[in-house]
């Protein structure tokens, strides 16, 4: 297979006091790359990605050297049929945005701003959609002591969220648990309803006796 550099889009948020609001949105557009074929190595200062597309019959590959350090342990990932989405936690708490994503100031043809997620620095406090977006993400557990992320088991992520990017099974399990609890409550209430309905029936059964007396 021939090798191609995938399109990479990015946006960011920043905070000097709250680590969970200090991150980079990063999307690697790589169509139809099975989880079993994904090779992703995330380190504090860099990311390396490689994956083969089953429909395009090409291999995507890209290496990124970040402008500043990120925390792989606190970063998140979401794999779909269309792309690999990541939320990279910036290591340094700082109010100012990174001036760029990469250490090298050279313009990269494959790197673009994600305008769907981009918010100006002075308007980011009004952004309310980030939490919903990140709720579908999976934690990047399994990183080595040096921050490397080469040990990720994408097959488990694929089983958890599916090729179409469904929520993980933890969320689905919680939803199922709520449904079961609701059904049990309804079942417990049913006998009381039956007793209430039985009273009119009992009253009607006494009517023939009144007619006999008459």
mmCIF file with all atom_site columns, C-alpha atoms in Angstrom:
data_model
loop_
_atom_site.group_PDB
_atom_site.id
_atom_site.type_symbol
_atom_site.label_atom_id
_atom_site.label_alt_id
_atom_site.label_comp_id
_atom_site.label_asym_id
_atom_site.label_entity_id
_atom_site.label_seq_id
_atom_site.pdbx_PDB_ins_code
_atom_site.Cartn_x
_atom_site.Cartn_y
_atom_site.Cartn_z
_atom_site.occupancy
_atom_site.B_iso_or_equiv
_atom_site.pdbx_formal_charge
_atom_site.auth_seq_id
_atom_site.auth_comp_id
_atom_site.auth_asym_id
_atom_site.auth_atom_id
_atom_site.pdbx_PDB_model_num
ATOM 1   C CA . UNK A 1 1   ? 0.000   0.000   0.000  1.00 0.00 ? 1   UNK A CA 1
ATOM 2   C CA . UNK A 1 2   ? 1.107   3.561   -0.679 1.00 0.00 ? 2   UNK A CA 1
ATOM 3   C CA . UNK A 1 3   ? 1.615   5.882   2.292  1.00 0.00 ? 3   UNK A CA 1
ATOM 4   C CA . UNK A 1 4   ? -0.315  9.144   2.688  1.00 0.00 ? 4   UNK A CA 1
ATOM 5   C CA . UNK A 1 5   ? -0.261  11.894  5.290  1.00 0.00 ? 5   UNK A CA 1
ATOM 6   C CA . UNK A 1 6   ? -3.803  12.230  6.721  1.00 0.00 ? 6   UNK A CA 1
ATOM 7   C CA . UNK A 1 7   ? -5.513  15.536  7.270  1.00 0.00 ? 7   UNK A CA 1
ATOM 8   C CA . UNK A 1 8   ? -5.121  16.709  10.857 1.00 0.00 ? 8   UNK A CA 1
ATOM 9   C CA . UNK A 1 9   ? -7.427  19.305  12.405 1.00 0.00 ? 9   UNK A CA 1
ATOM 10  C CA . UNK A 1 10  ? -7.125  20.966  15.787 1.00 0.00 ? 10  UNK A CA 1
ATOM 11  C CA . UNK A 1 11  ? -8.611  23.452  18.230 1.00 0.00 ? 11  UNK A CA 1
ATOM 12  C CA . UNK A 1 12  ? -7.857  24.255  21.856 1.00 0.00 ? 12  UNK A CA 1
ATOM 13  C CA . UNK A 1 13  ? -8.993  25.540  25.238 1.00 0.00 ? 13  UNK A CA 1
ATOM 14  C CA . UNK A 1 14  ? -6.926  27.003  28.063 1.00 0.00 ? 14  UNK A CA 1
ATOM 15  C CA . UNK A 1 15  ? -7.071  27.631  31.796 1.00 0.00 ? 15  UNK A CA 1
ATOM 16  C CA . UNK A 1 16  ? -4.599  28.774  34.424 1.00 0.00 ? 16  UNK A CA 1
ATOM 17  C CA . UNK A 1 17  ? -6.511  27.152  37.297 1.00 0.00 ? 17  UNK A CA 1
ATOM 18  C CA . UNK A 1 18  ? -8.511  24.134  36.011 1.00 0.00 ? 18  UNK A CA 1
ATOM 19  C CA . UNK A 1 19  ? -6.570  21.309  34.364 1.00 0.00 ? 19  UNK A CA 1
ATOM 20  C CA . UNK A 1 20  ? -9.693  19.723  32.883 1.00 0.00 ? 20  UNK A CA 1
ATOM 21  C CA . UNK A 1 21  ? -10.296 22.921  30.893 1.00 0.00 ? 21  UNK A CA 1
ATOM 22  C CA . UNK A 1 22  ? -6.768  23.065  29.512 1.00 0.00 ? 22  UNK A CA 1
ATOM 23  C CA . UNK A 1 23  ? -6.560  20.865  26.429 1.00 0.00 ? 23  UNK A CA 1
ATOM 24  C CA . UNK A 1 24  ? -6.158  20.438  22.668 1.00 0.00 ? 24  UNK A CA 1
ATOM 25  C CA . UNK A 1 25  ? -8.742  18.884  20.336 1.00 0.00 ? 25  UNK A CA 1
ATOM 26  C CA . UNK A 1 26  ? -6.920  16.812  17.715 1.00 0.00 ? 26  UNK A CA 1
ATOM 27  C CA . UNK A 1 27  ? -8.555  14.856  14.880 1.00 0.00 ? 27  UNK A CA 1
ATOM 28  C CA . UNK A 1 28  ? -6.691  12.570  12.477 1.00 0.00 ? 28  UNK A CA 1
ATOM 29  C CA . UNK A 1 29  ? -8.881  12.021  9.411  1.00 0.00 ? 29  UNK A CA 1
ATOM 30  C CA . UNK A 1 30  ? -8.181  8.413   8.461  1.00 0.00 ? 30  UNK A CA 1
ATOM 31  C CA . UNK A 1 31  ? -11.118 6.613   6.820  1.00 0.00 ? 31  UNK A CA 1
ATOM 32  C CA . UNK A 1 32  ? -11.915 2.952   7.454  1.00 0.00 ? 32  UNK A CA 1
ATOM 33  C CA . UNK A 1 33  ? -8.885  2.082   9.546  1.00 0.00 ? 33  UNK A CA 1
ATOM 34  C CA . UNK A 1 34  ? -9.775  -0.951  11.708 1.00 0.00 ? 34  UNK A CA 1
ATOM 35  C CA . UNK A 1 35  ? -8.894  -0.675  15.361 1.00 0.00 ? 35  UNK A CA 1
ATOM 36  C CA . UNK A 1 36  ? -6.644  -3.701  14.972 1.00 0.00 ? 36  UNK A CA 1
ATOM 37  C CA . UNK A 1 37  ? -4.517  -1.824  12.415 1.00 0.00 ? 37  UNK A CA 1
ATOM 38  C CA . UNK A 1 38  ? -4.090  1.392   14.380 1.00 0.00 ? 38  UNK A CA 1
ATOM 39  C CA . UNK A 1 39  ? -0.640  2.166   15.747 1.00 0.00 ? 39  UNK A CA 1
ATOM 40  C CA . UNK A 1 40  ? -0.600  5.208   17.971 1.00 0.00 ? 40  UNK A CA 1
ATOM 41  C CA . UNK A 1 41  ? 2.291   6.340   20.138 1.00 0.00 ? 41  UNK A CA 1
ATOM 42  C CA . UNK A 1 42  ? 1.510   9.368   22.288 1.00 0.00 ? 42  UNK A CA 1
ATOM 43  C CA . UNK A 1 43  ? 4.275   10.952  24.328 1.00 0.00 ? 43  UNK A CA 1
ATOM 44  C CA . UNK A 1 44  ? 4.507   14.227  26.277 1.00 0.00 ? 44  UNK A CA 1
ATOM 45  C CA . UNK A 1 45  ? 6.039   16.066  23.326 1.00 0.00 ? 45  UNK A CA 1
ATOM 46  C CA . UNK A 1 46  ? 4.948   14.079  20.283 1.00 0.00 ? 46  UNK A CA 1
ATOM 47  C CA . UNK A 1 47  ? 2.446   11.808  18.569 1.00 0.00 ? 47  UNK A CA 1
ATOM 48  C CA . UNK A 1 48  ? 3.052   9.127   15.966 1.00 0.00 ? 48  UNK A CA 1
ATOM 49  C CA . UNK A 1 49  ? 0.146   7.565   14.054 1.00 0.00 ? 49  UNK A CA 1
ATOM 50  C CA . UNK A 1 50  ? -0.057  4.843   11.420 1.00 0.00 ? 50  UNK A CA 1
ATOM 51  C CA . UNK A 1 51  ? -3.008  2.852   10.098 1.00 0.00 ? 51  UNK A CA 1
ATOM 52  C CA . UNK A 1 52  ? -4.114  1.057   6.928  1.00 0.00 ? 52  UNK A CA 1
ATOM 53  C CA . UNK A 1 53  ? -7.437  1.938   5.282  1.00 0.00 ? 53  UNK A CA 1
ATOM 54  C CA . UNK A 1 54  ? -9.462  -1.022  4.043  1.00 0.00 ? 54  UNK A CA 1
ATOM 55  C CA . UNK A 1 55  ? -11.495 1.042   1.549  1.00 0.00 ? 55  UNK A CA 1
ATOM 56  C CA . UNK A 1 56  ? -8.816  3.435   0.301  1.00 0.00 ? 56  UNK A CA 1
ATOM 57  C CA . UNK A 1 57  ? -6.136  0.736   0.085  1.00 0.00 ? 57  UNK A CA 1
ATOM 58  C CA . UNK A 1 58  ? -3.570  3.155   1.487  1.00 0.00 ? 58  UNK A CA 1
ATOM 59  C CA . UNK A 1 59  ? -1.597  3.509   4.696  1.00 0.00 ? 59  UNK A CA 1
ATOM 60  C CA . UNK A 1 60  ? -1.985  6.732   6.675  1.00 0.00 ? 60  UNK A CA 1
ATOM 61  C CA . UNK A 1 61  ? 1.046   7.928   8.633  1.00 0.00 ? 61  UNK A CA 1
ATOM 62  C CA . UNK A 1 62  ? 1.912   11.144  10.442 1.00 0.00 ? 62  UNK A CA 1
ATOM 63  C CA . UNK A 1 63  ? 4.346   12.329  13.130 1.00 0.00 ? 63  UNK A CA 1
ATOM 64  C CA . UNK A 1 64  ? 3.674   15.451  15.187 1.00 0.00 ? 64  UNK A CA 1
ATOM 65  C CA . UNK A 1 65  ? 6.018   17.337  17.535 1.00 0.00 ? 65  UNK A CA 1
ATOM 66  C CA . UNK A 1 66  ? 3.907   19.502  19.823 1.00 0.00 ? 66  UNK A CA 1
ATOM 67  C CA . UNK A 1 67  ? 4.527   23.151  20.630 1.00 0.00 ? 67  UNK A CA 1
ATOM 68  C CA . UNK A 1 68  ? 4.514   22.319  24.361 1.00 0.00 ? 68  UNK A CA 1
ATOM 69  C CA . UNK A 1 69  ? 4.076   19.269  26.592 1.00 0.00 ? 69  UNK A CA 1
ATOM 70  C CA . UNK A 1 70  ? 0.857   17.347  27.062 1.00 0.00 ? 70  UNK A CA 1
ATOM 71  C CA . UNK A 1 71  ? -0.106  14.727  29.668 1.00 0.00 ? 71  UNK A CA 1
ATOM 72  C CA . UNK A 1 72  ? -0.769  11.369  27.924 1.00 0.00 ? 72  UNK A CA 1
ATOM 73  C CA . UNK A 1 73  ? -2.253  9.846   31.098 1.00 0.00 ? 73  UNK A CA 1
ATOM 74  C CA . UNK A 1 74  ? -4.962  12.521  31.240 1.00 0.00 ? 74  UNK A CA 1
ATOM 75  C CA . UNK A 1 75  ? -5.701  12.529  27.512 1.00 0.00 ? 75  UNK A CA 1
ATOM 76  C CA . UNK A 1 76  ? -8.642  10.796  25.808 1.00 0.00 ? 76  UNK A CA 1
ATOM 77  C CA . UNK A 1 77  ? -9.421  9.051   22.518 1.00 0.00 ? 77  UNK A CA 1
ATOM 78  C CA . UNK A 1 78  ? -12.399 8.164   20.333 1.00 0.00 ? 78  UNK A CA 1
ATOM 79  C CA . UNK A 1 79  ? -12.068 5.972   17.223 1.00 0.00 ? 79  UNK A CA 1
ATOM 80  C CA . UNK A 1 80  ? -14.692 6.000   14.447 1.00 0.00 ? 80  UNK A CA 1
ATOM 81  C CA . UNK A 1 81  ? -14.906 4.753   10.854 1.00 0.00 ? 81  UNK A CA 1
ATOM 82  C CA . UNK A 1 82  ? -13.916 8.209   9.695  1.00 0.00 ? 82  UNK A CA 1
ATOM 83  C CA . UNK A 1 83  ? -11.218 9.392   12.065 1.00 0.00 ? 83  UNK A CA 1
ATOM 84  C CA . UNK A 1 84  ? -9.283  9.227   15.321 1.00 0.00 ? 84  UNK A CA 1
ATOM 85  C CA . UNK A 1 85  ? -10.369 11.952  17.737 1.00 0.00 ? 85  UNK A CA 1
ATOM 86  C CA . UNK A 1 86  ? -8.190  12.906  20.681 1.00 0.00 ? 86  UNK A CA 1
ATOM 87  C CA . UNK A 1 87  ? -8.408  15.346  23.558 1.00 0.00 ? 87  UNK A CA 1
ATOM 88  C CA . UNK A 1 88  ? -4.869  16.072  24.721 1.00 0.00 ? 88  UNK A CA 1
ATOM 89  C CA . UNK A 1 89  ? -4.450  17.554  28.190 1.00 0.00 ? 89  UNK A CA 1
ATOM 90  C CA . UNK A 1 90  ? -1.942  20.411  28.189 1.00 0.00 ? 90  UNK A CA 1
ATOM 91  C CA . UNK A 1 91  ? 0.603   19.921  30.929 1.00 0.00 ? 91  UNK A CA 1
ATOM 92  C CA . UNK A 1 92  ? 1.148   23.579  31.783 1.00 0.00 ? 92  UNK A CA 1
ATOM 93  C CA . UNK A 1 93  ? -1.764  25.507  33.228 1.00 0.00 ? 93  UNK A CA 1
ATOM 94  C CA . UNK A 1 94  ? -1.799  28.742  31.320 1.00 0.00 ? 94  UNK A CA 1
ATOM 95  C CA . UNK A 1 95  ? -4.481  31.238  30.380 1.00 0.00 ? 95  UNK A CA 1
ATOM 96  C CA . UNK A 1 96  ? -2.973  31.989  26.979 1.00 0.00 ? 96  UNK A CA 1
ATOM 97  C CA . UNK A 1 97  ? -3.523  29.747  23.983 1.00 0.00 ? 97  UNK A CA 1
ATOM 98  C CA . UNK A 1 98  ? -0.673  27.930  22.305 1.00 0.00 ? 98  UNK A CA 1
ATOM 99  C CA . UNK A 1 99  ? 0.358   30.112  19.348 1.00 0.00 ? 99  UNK A CA 1
ATOM 100 C CA . UNK A 1 100 ? 0.359   26.962  17.177 1.00 0.00 ? 100 UNK A CA 1
ATOM 101 C CA . UNK A 1 101 ? 0.027   23.202  17.523 1.00 0.00 ? 101 UNK A CA 1
ATOM 102 C CA . UNK A 1 102 ? 3.490   22.169  16.410 1.00 0.00 ? 102 UNK A CA 1
ATOM 103 C CA . UNK A 1 103 ? 6.966   23.060  17.583 1.00 0.00 ? 103 UNK A CA 1
ATOM 104 C CA . UNK A 1 104 ? 8.040   23.837  14.032 1.00 0.00 ? 104 UNK A CA 1
ATOM 105 C CA . UNK A 1 105 ? 6.650   27.132  12.801 1.00 0.00 ? 105 UNK A CA 1
ATOM 106 C CA . UNK A 1 106 ? 6.713   25.872  9.220  1.00 0.00 ? 106 UNK A CA 1
ATOM 107 C CA . UNK A 1 107 ? 3.314   25.697  7.532  1.00 0.00 ? 107 UNK A CA 1
ATOM 108 C CA . UNK A 1 108 ? 2.103   22.109  7.099  1.00 0.00 ? 108 UNK A CA 1
ATOM 109 C CA . UNK A 1 109 ? -0.286  21.471  4.216  1.00 0.00 ? 109 UNK A CA 1
ATOM 110 C CA . UNK A 1 110 ? -2.114  18.678  6.074  1.00 0.00 ? 110 UNK A CA 1
ATOM 111 C CA . UNK A 1 111 ? -2.729  20.672  9.276  1.00 0.00 ? 111 UNK A CA 1
ATOM 112 C CA . UNK A 1 112 ? -5.898  22.757  9.537  1.00 0.00 ? 112 UNK A CA 1
ATOM 113 C CA . UNK A 1 113 ? -7.896  24.608  12.155 1.00 0.00 ? 113 UNK A CA 1
ATOM 114 C CA . UNK A 1 114 ? -11.018 22.763  13.318 1.00 0.00 ? 114 UNK A CA 1
ATOM 115 C CA . UNK A 1 115 ? -13.489 25.639  13.040 1.00 0.00 ? 115 UNK A CA 1
ATOM 116 C CA . UNK A 1 116 ? -16.342 23.468  14.364 1.00 0.00 ? 116 UNK A CA 1
ATOM 117 C CA . UNK A 1 117 ? -14.562 23.303  17.722 1.00 0.00 ? 117 UNK A CA 1
ATOM 118 C CA . UNK A 1 118 ? -12.523 26.497  17.695 1.00 0.00 ? 118 UNK A CA 1
ATOM 119 C CA . UNK A 1 119 ? -13.447 29.240  20.152 1.00 0.00 ? 119 UNK A CA 1
ATOM 120 C CA . UNK A 1 120 ? -11.580 32.513  20.515 1.00 0.00 ? 120 UNK A CA 1
ATOM 121 C CA . UNK A 1 121 ? -9.490  32.775  23.648 1.00 0.00 ? 121 UNK A CA 1
ATOM 122 C CA . UNK A 1 122 ? -11.624 35.517  25.190 1.00 0.00 ? 122 UNK A CA 1
ATOM 123 C CA . UNK A 1 123 ? -14.884 33.658  24.494 1.00 0.00 ? 123 UNK A CA 1
ATOM 124 C CA . UNK A 1 124 ? -14.067 30.142  25.686 1.00 0.00 ? 124 UNK A CA 1
ATOM 125 C CA . UNK A 1 125 ? -15.768 30.557  29.084 1.00 0.00 ? 125 UNK A CA 1
ATOM 126 C CA . UNK A 1 126 ? -19.102 30.720  27.285 1.00 0.00 ? 126 UNK A CA 1
ATOM 127 C CA . UNK A 1 127 ? -18.533 27.389  25.546 1.00 0.00 ? 127 UNK A CA 1
ATOM 128 C CA . UNK A 1 128 ? -20.885 24.731  26.963 1.00 0.00 ? 128 UNK A CA 1
ATOM 129 C CA . UNK A 1 129 ? -20.700 21.866  24.436 1.00 0.00 ? 129 UNK A CA 1
ATOM 130 C CA . UNK A 1 130 ? -17.255 20.501  25.312 1.00 0.00 ? 130 UNK A CA 1
ATOM 131 C CA . UNK A 1 131 ? -18.410 18.308  28.186 1.00 0.00 ? 131 UNK A CA 1
ATOM 132 C CA . UNK A 1 132 ? -21.014 16.551  26.038 1.00 0.00 ? 132 UNK A CA 1
ATOM 133 C CA . UNK A 1 133 ? -18.469 16.001  23.299 1.00 0.00 ? 133 UNK A CA 1
ATOM 134 C CA . UNK A 1 134 ? -15.879 14.518  25.640 1.00 0.00 ? 134 UNK A CA 1
ATOM 135 C CA . UNK A 1 135 ? -18.366 12.205  27.346 1.00 0.00 ? 135 UNK A CA 1
ATOM 136 C CA . UNK A 1 136 ? -17.933 9.750   24.453 1.00 0.00 ? 136 UNK A CA 1
ATOM 137 C CA . UNK A 1 137 ? -14.160 9.654   24.868 1.00 0.00 ? 137 UNK A CA 1
ATOM 138 C CA . UNK A 1 138 ? -12.188 6.775   26.349 1.00 0.00 ? 138 UNK A CA 1
ATOM 139 C CA . UNK A 1 139 ? -9.345  7.421   28.828 1.00 0.00 ? 139 UNK A CA 1
ATOM 140 C CA . UNK A 1 140 ? -5.901  6.778   27.454 1.00 0.00 ? 140 UNK A CA 1
ATOM 141 C CA . UNK A 1 141 ? -4.918  4.278   30.144 1.00 0.00 ? 141 UNK A CA 1
ATOM 142 C CA . UNK A 1 142 ? -2.021  1.877   29.753 1.00 0.00 ? 142 UNK A CA 1
ATOM 143 C CA . UNK A 1 143 ? 0.664   4.462   29.103 1.00 0.00 ? 143 UNK A CA 1
ATOM 144 C CA . UNK A 1 144 ? 4.145   3.538   30.171 1.00 0.00 ? 144 UNK A CA 1
ATOM 145 C CA . UNK A 1 145 ? 6.103   5.268   32.874 1.00 0.00 ? 145 UNK A CA 1
ATOM 146 C CA . UNK A 1 146 ? 7.814   7.494   30.303 1.00 0.00 ? 146 UNK A CA 1
ATOM 147 C CA . UNK A 1 147 ? 4.462   8.695   28.980 1.00 0.00 ? 147 UNK A CA 1
ATOM 148 C CA . UNK A 1 148 ? 4.520   6.441   25.927 1.00 0.00 ? 148 UNK A CA 1
ATOM 149 C CA . UNK A 1 149 ? 1.235   5.173   24.605 1.00 0.00 ? 149 UNK A CA 1
ATOM 150 C CA . UNK A 1 150 ? 2.380   2.327   22.414 1.00 0.00 ? 150 UNK A CA 1
ATOM 151 C CA . UNK A 1 151 ? 0.656   -0.280  24.589 1.00 0.00 ? 151 UNK A CA 1
ATOM 152 C CA . UNK A 1 152 ? -2.913  0.730   23.798 1.00 0.00 ? 152 UNK A CA 1
ATOM 153 C CA . UNK A 1 153 ? -5.266  -2.166  23.040 1.00 0.00 ? 153 UNK A CA 1
ATOM 154 C CA . UNK A 1 154 ? -7.469  -0.744  20.305 1.00 0.00 ? 154 UNK A CA 1
ATOM 155 C CA . UNK A 1 155 ? -9.384  -4.003  20.005 1.00 0.00 ? 155 UNK A CA 1
ATOM 156 C CA . UNK A 1 156 ? -10.836 -3.375  23.454 1.00 0.00 ? 156 UNK A CA 1
ATOM 157 C CA . UNK A 1 157 ? -11.712 0.186   22.557 1.00 0.00 ? 157 UNK A CA 1
ATOM 158 C CA . UNK A 1 158 ? -13.403 -1.090  19.422 1.00 0.00 ? 158 UNK A CA 1
ATOM 159 C CA . UNK A 1 159 ? -15.419 -3.604  21.423 1.00 0.00 ? 159 UNK A CA 1
ATOM 160 C CA . UNK A 1 160 ? -16.392 -0.931  23.900 1.00 0.00 ? 160 UNK A CA 1
ATOM 161 C CA . UNK A 1 161 ? -17.554 1.727   21.500 1.00 0.00 ? 161 UNK A CA 1
ATOM 162 C CA . UNK A 1 162 ? -18.029 -0.034  18.164 1.00 0.00 ? 162 UNK A CA 1
ATOM 163 C CA . UNK A 1 163 ? -16.755 0.937   14.763 1.00 0.00 ? 163 UNK A CA 1
ATOM 164 C CA . UNK A 1 164 ? -19.390 3.632   14.437 1.00 0.00 ? 164 UNK A CA 1
ATOM 165 C CA . UNK A 1 165 ? -18.250 5.505   17.519 1.00 0.00 ? 165 UNK A CA 1
ATOM 166 C CA . UNK A 1 166 ? -20.981 4.430   19.908 1.00 0.00 ? 166 UNK A CA 1
ATOM 167 C CA . UNK A 1 167 ? -20.732 5.283   23.628 1.00 0.00 ? 167 UNK A CA 1
ATOM 168 C CA . UNK A 1 168 ? -18.702 2.893   25.719 1.00 0.00 ? 168 UNK A CA 1
ATOM 169 C CA . UNK A 1 169 ? -20.347 -0.051  27.452 1.00 0.00 ? 169 UNK A CA 1
ATOM 170 C CA . UNK A 1 170 ? -20.106 1.628   30.829 1.00 0.00 ? 170 UNK A CA 1
ATOM 171 C CA . UNK A 1 171 ? -22.579 4.258   29.700 1.00 0.00 ? 171 UNK A CA 1
ATOM 172 C CA . UNK A 1 172 ? -24.810 1.685   28.052 1.00 0.00 ? 172 UNK A CA 1
ATOM 173 C CA . UNK A 1 173 ? -24.713 -0.464  31.167 1.00 0.00 ? 173 UNK A CA 1
ATOM 174 C CA . UNK A 1 174 ? -25.770 2.431   33.338 1.00 0.00 ? 174 UNK A CA 1
ATOM 175 C CA . UNK A 1 175 ? -28.646 3.162   30.983 1.00 0.00 ? 175 UNK A CA 1
ATOM 176 C CA . UNK A 1 176 ? -29.706 -0.482  31.016 1.00 0.00 ? 176 UNK A CA 1
ATOM 177 C CA . UNK A 1 177 ? -29.549 -0.543  34.797 1.00 0.00 ? 177 UNK A CA 1
ATOM 178 C CA . UNK A 1 178 ? -31.871 2.437   34.986 1.00 0.00 ? 178 UNK A CA 1
ATOM 179 C CA . UNK A 1 179 ? -34.335 0.724   32.649 1.00 0.00 ? 179 UNK A CA 1
ATOM 180 C CA . UNK A 1 180 ? -34.370 -2.463  34.708 1.00 0.00 ? 180 UNK A CA 1
ATOM 181 C CA . UNK A 1 181 ? -34.953 -0.552  37.903 1.00 0.00 ? 181 UNK A CA 1
ATOM 182 C CA . UNK A 1 182 ? -37.912 1.227   36.324 1.00 0.00 ? 182 UNK A CA 1
ATOM 183 C CA . UNK A 1 183 ? -39.467 -2.063  35.165 1.00 0.00 ? 183 UNK A CA 1
ATOM 184 C CA . UNK A 1 184 ? -39.103 -3.595  38.637 1.00 0.00 ? 184 UNK A CA 1
ATOM 185 C CA . UNK A 1 185 ? -40.857 -0.627  40.207 1.00 0.00 ? 185 UNK A CA 1
ATOM 186 C CA . UNK A 1 186 ? -43.723 -0.969  37.733 1.00 0.00 ? 186 UNK A CA 1
ATOM 187 C CA . UNK A 1 187 ? -44.044 -4.685  38.505 1.00 0.00 ? 187 UNK A CA 1
ATOM 188 C CA . UNK A 1 188 ? -44.201 -3.992  42.223 1.00 0.00 ? 188 UNK A CA 1
ATOM 189 C CA . UNK A 1 189 ? -47.025 -1.502  41.688 1.00 0.00 ? 189 UNK A CA 1
ATOM 190 C CA . UNK A 1 190 ? -49.137 -3.868  39.618 1.00 0.00 ? 190 UNK A CA 1
ATOM 191 C CA . UNK A 1 191 ? -50.656 -5.918  42.476 1.00 0.00 ? 191 UNK A CA 1
ATOM 192 C CA . UNK A 1 192 ? -52.004 -2.735  44.080 1.00 0.00 ? 192 UNK A CA 1
ATOM 193 C CA . UNK A 1 193 ? -53.640 -1.746  40.809 1.00 0.00 ? 193 UNK A CA 1
ATOM 194 C CA . UNK A 1 194 ? -55.222 -5.175  40.490 1.00 0.00 ? 194 UNK A CA 1
ATOM 195 C CA . UNK A 1 195 ? -56.641 -4.914  44.005 1.00 0.00 ? 195 UNK A CA 1
ATOM 196 C CA . UNK A 1 196 ? -58.155 -1.532  43.187 1.00 0.00 ? 196 UNK A CA 1
ATOM 197 C CA . UNK A 1 197 ? -59.745 -2.927  40.067 1.00 0.00 ? 197 UNK A CA 1
ATOM 198 C CA . UNK A 1 198 ? -61.088 -5.948  41.959 1.00 0.00 ? 198 UNK A CA 1
ATOM 199 C CA . UNK A 1 199 ? -63.351 -3.816  44.195 1.00 0.00 ? 199 UNK A CA 1
ATOM 200 C CA . UNK A 1 200 ? -65.884 -2.815  41.501 1.00 0.00 ? 200 UNK A CA 1
ATOM 201 C CA . UNK A 1 201 ? -66.041 -6.450  40.416 1.00 0.00 ? 201 UNK A CA 1
ATOM 202 C CA . UNK A 1 202 ? -66.868 -7.537  43.961 1.00 0.00 ? 202 UNK A CA 1
ATOM 203 C CA . UNK A 1 203 ? -69.596 -4.923  44.177 1.00 0.00 ? 203 UNK A CA 1
ATOM 204 C CA . UNK A 1 204 ? -71.192 -6.057  40.909 1.00 0.00 ? 204 UNK A CA 1
ATOM 205 C CA . UNK A 1 205 ? -71.227 -9.675  42.081 1.00 0.00 ? 205 UNK A CA 1
ATOM 206 C CA . UNK A 1 206 ? -73.566 -8.736  44.965 1.00 0.00 ? 206 UNK A CA 1
ATOM 207 C CA . UNK A 1 207 ? -76.171 -7.273  42.620 1.00 0.00 ? 207 UNK A CA 1
ATOM 208 C CA . UNK A 1 208 ? -77.943 -10.593 41.850 1.00 0.00 ? 208 UNK A CA 1
ATOM 209 C CA . UNK A 1 209 ? -78.601 -11.107 45.579 1.00 0.00 ? 209 UNK A CA 1
ATOM 210 C CA . UNK A 1 210 ? -80.404 -7.729  45.765 1.00 0.00 ? 210 UNK A CA 1
ATOM 211 C CA . UNK A 1 211 ? -82.624 -8.694  42.816 1.00 0.00 ? 211 UNK A CA 1
ATOM 212 C CA . UNK A 1 212 ? -83.557 -11.997 44.512 1.00 0.00 ? 212 UNK A CA 1
ATOM 213 C CA . UNK A 1 213 ? -84.671 -10.158 47.627 1.00 0.00 ? 213 UNK A CA 1
ATOM 214 C CA . UNK A 1 214 ? -86.856 -7.882  45.595 1.00 0.00 ? 214 UNK A CA 1
#
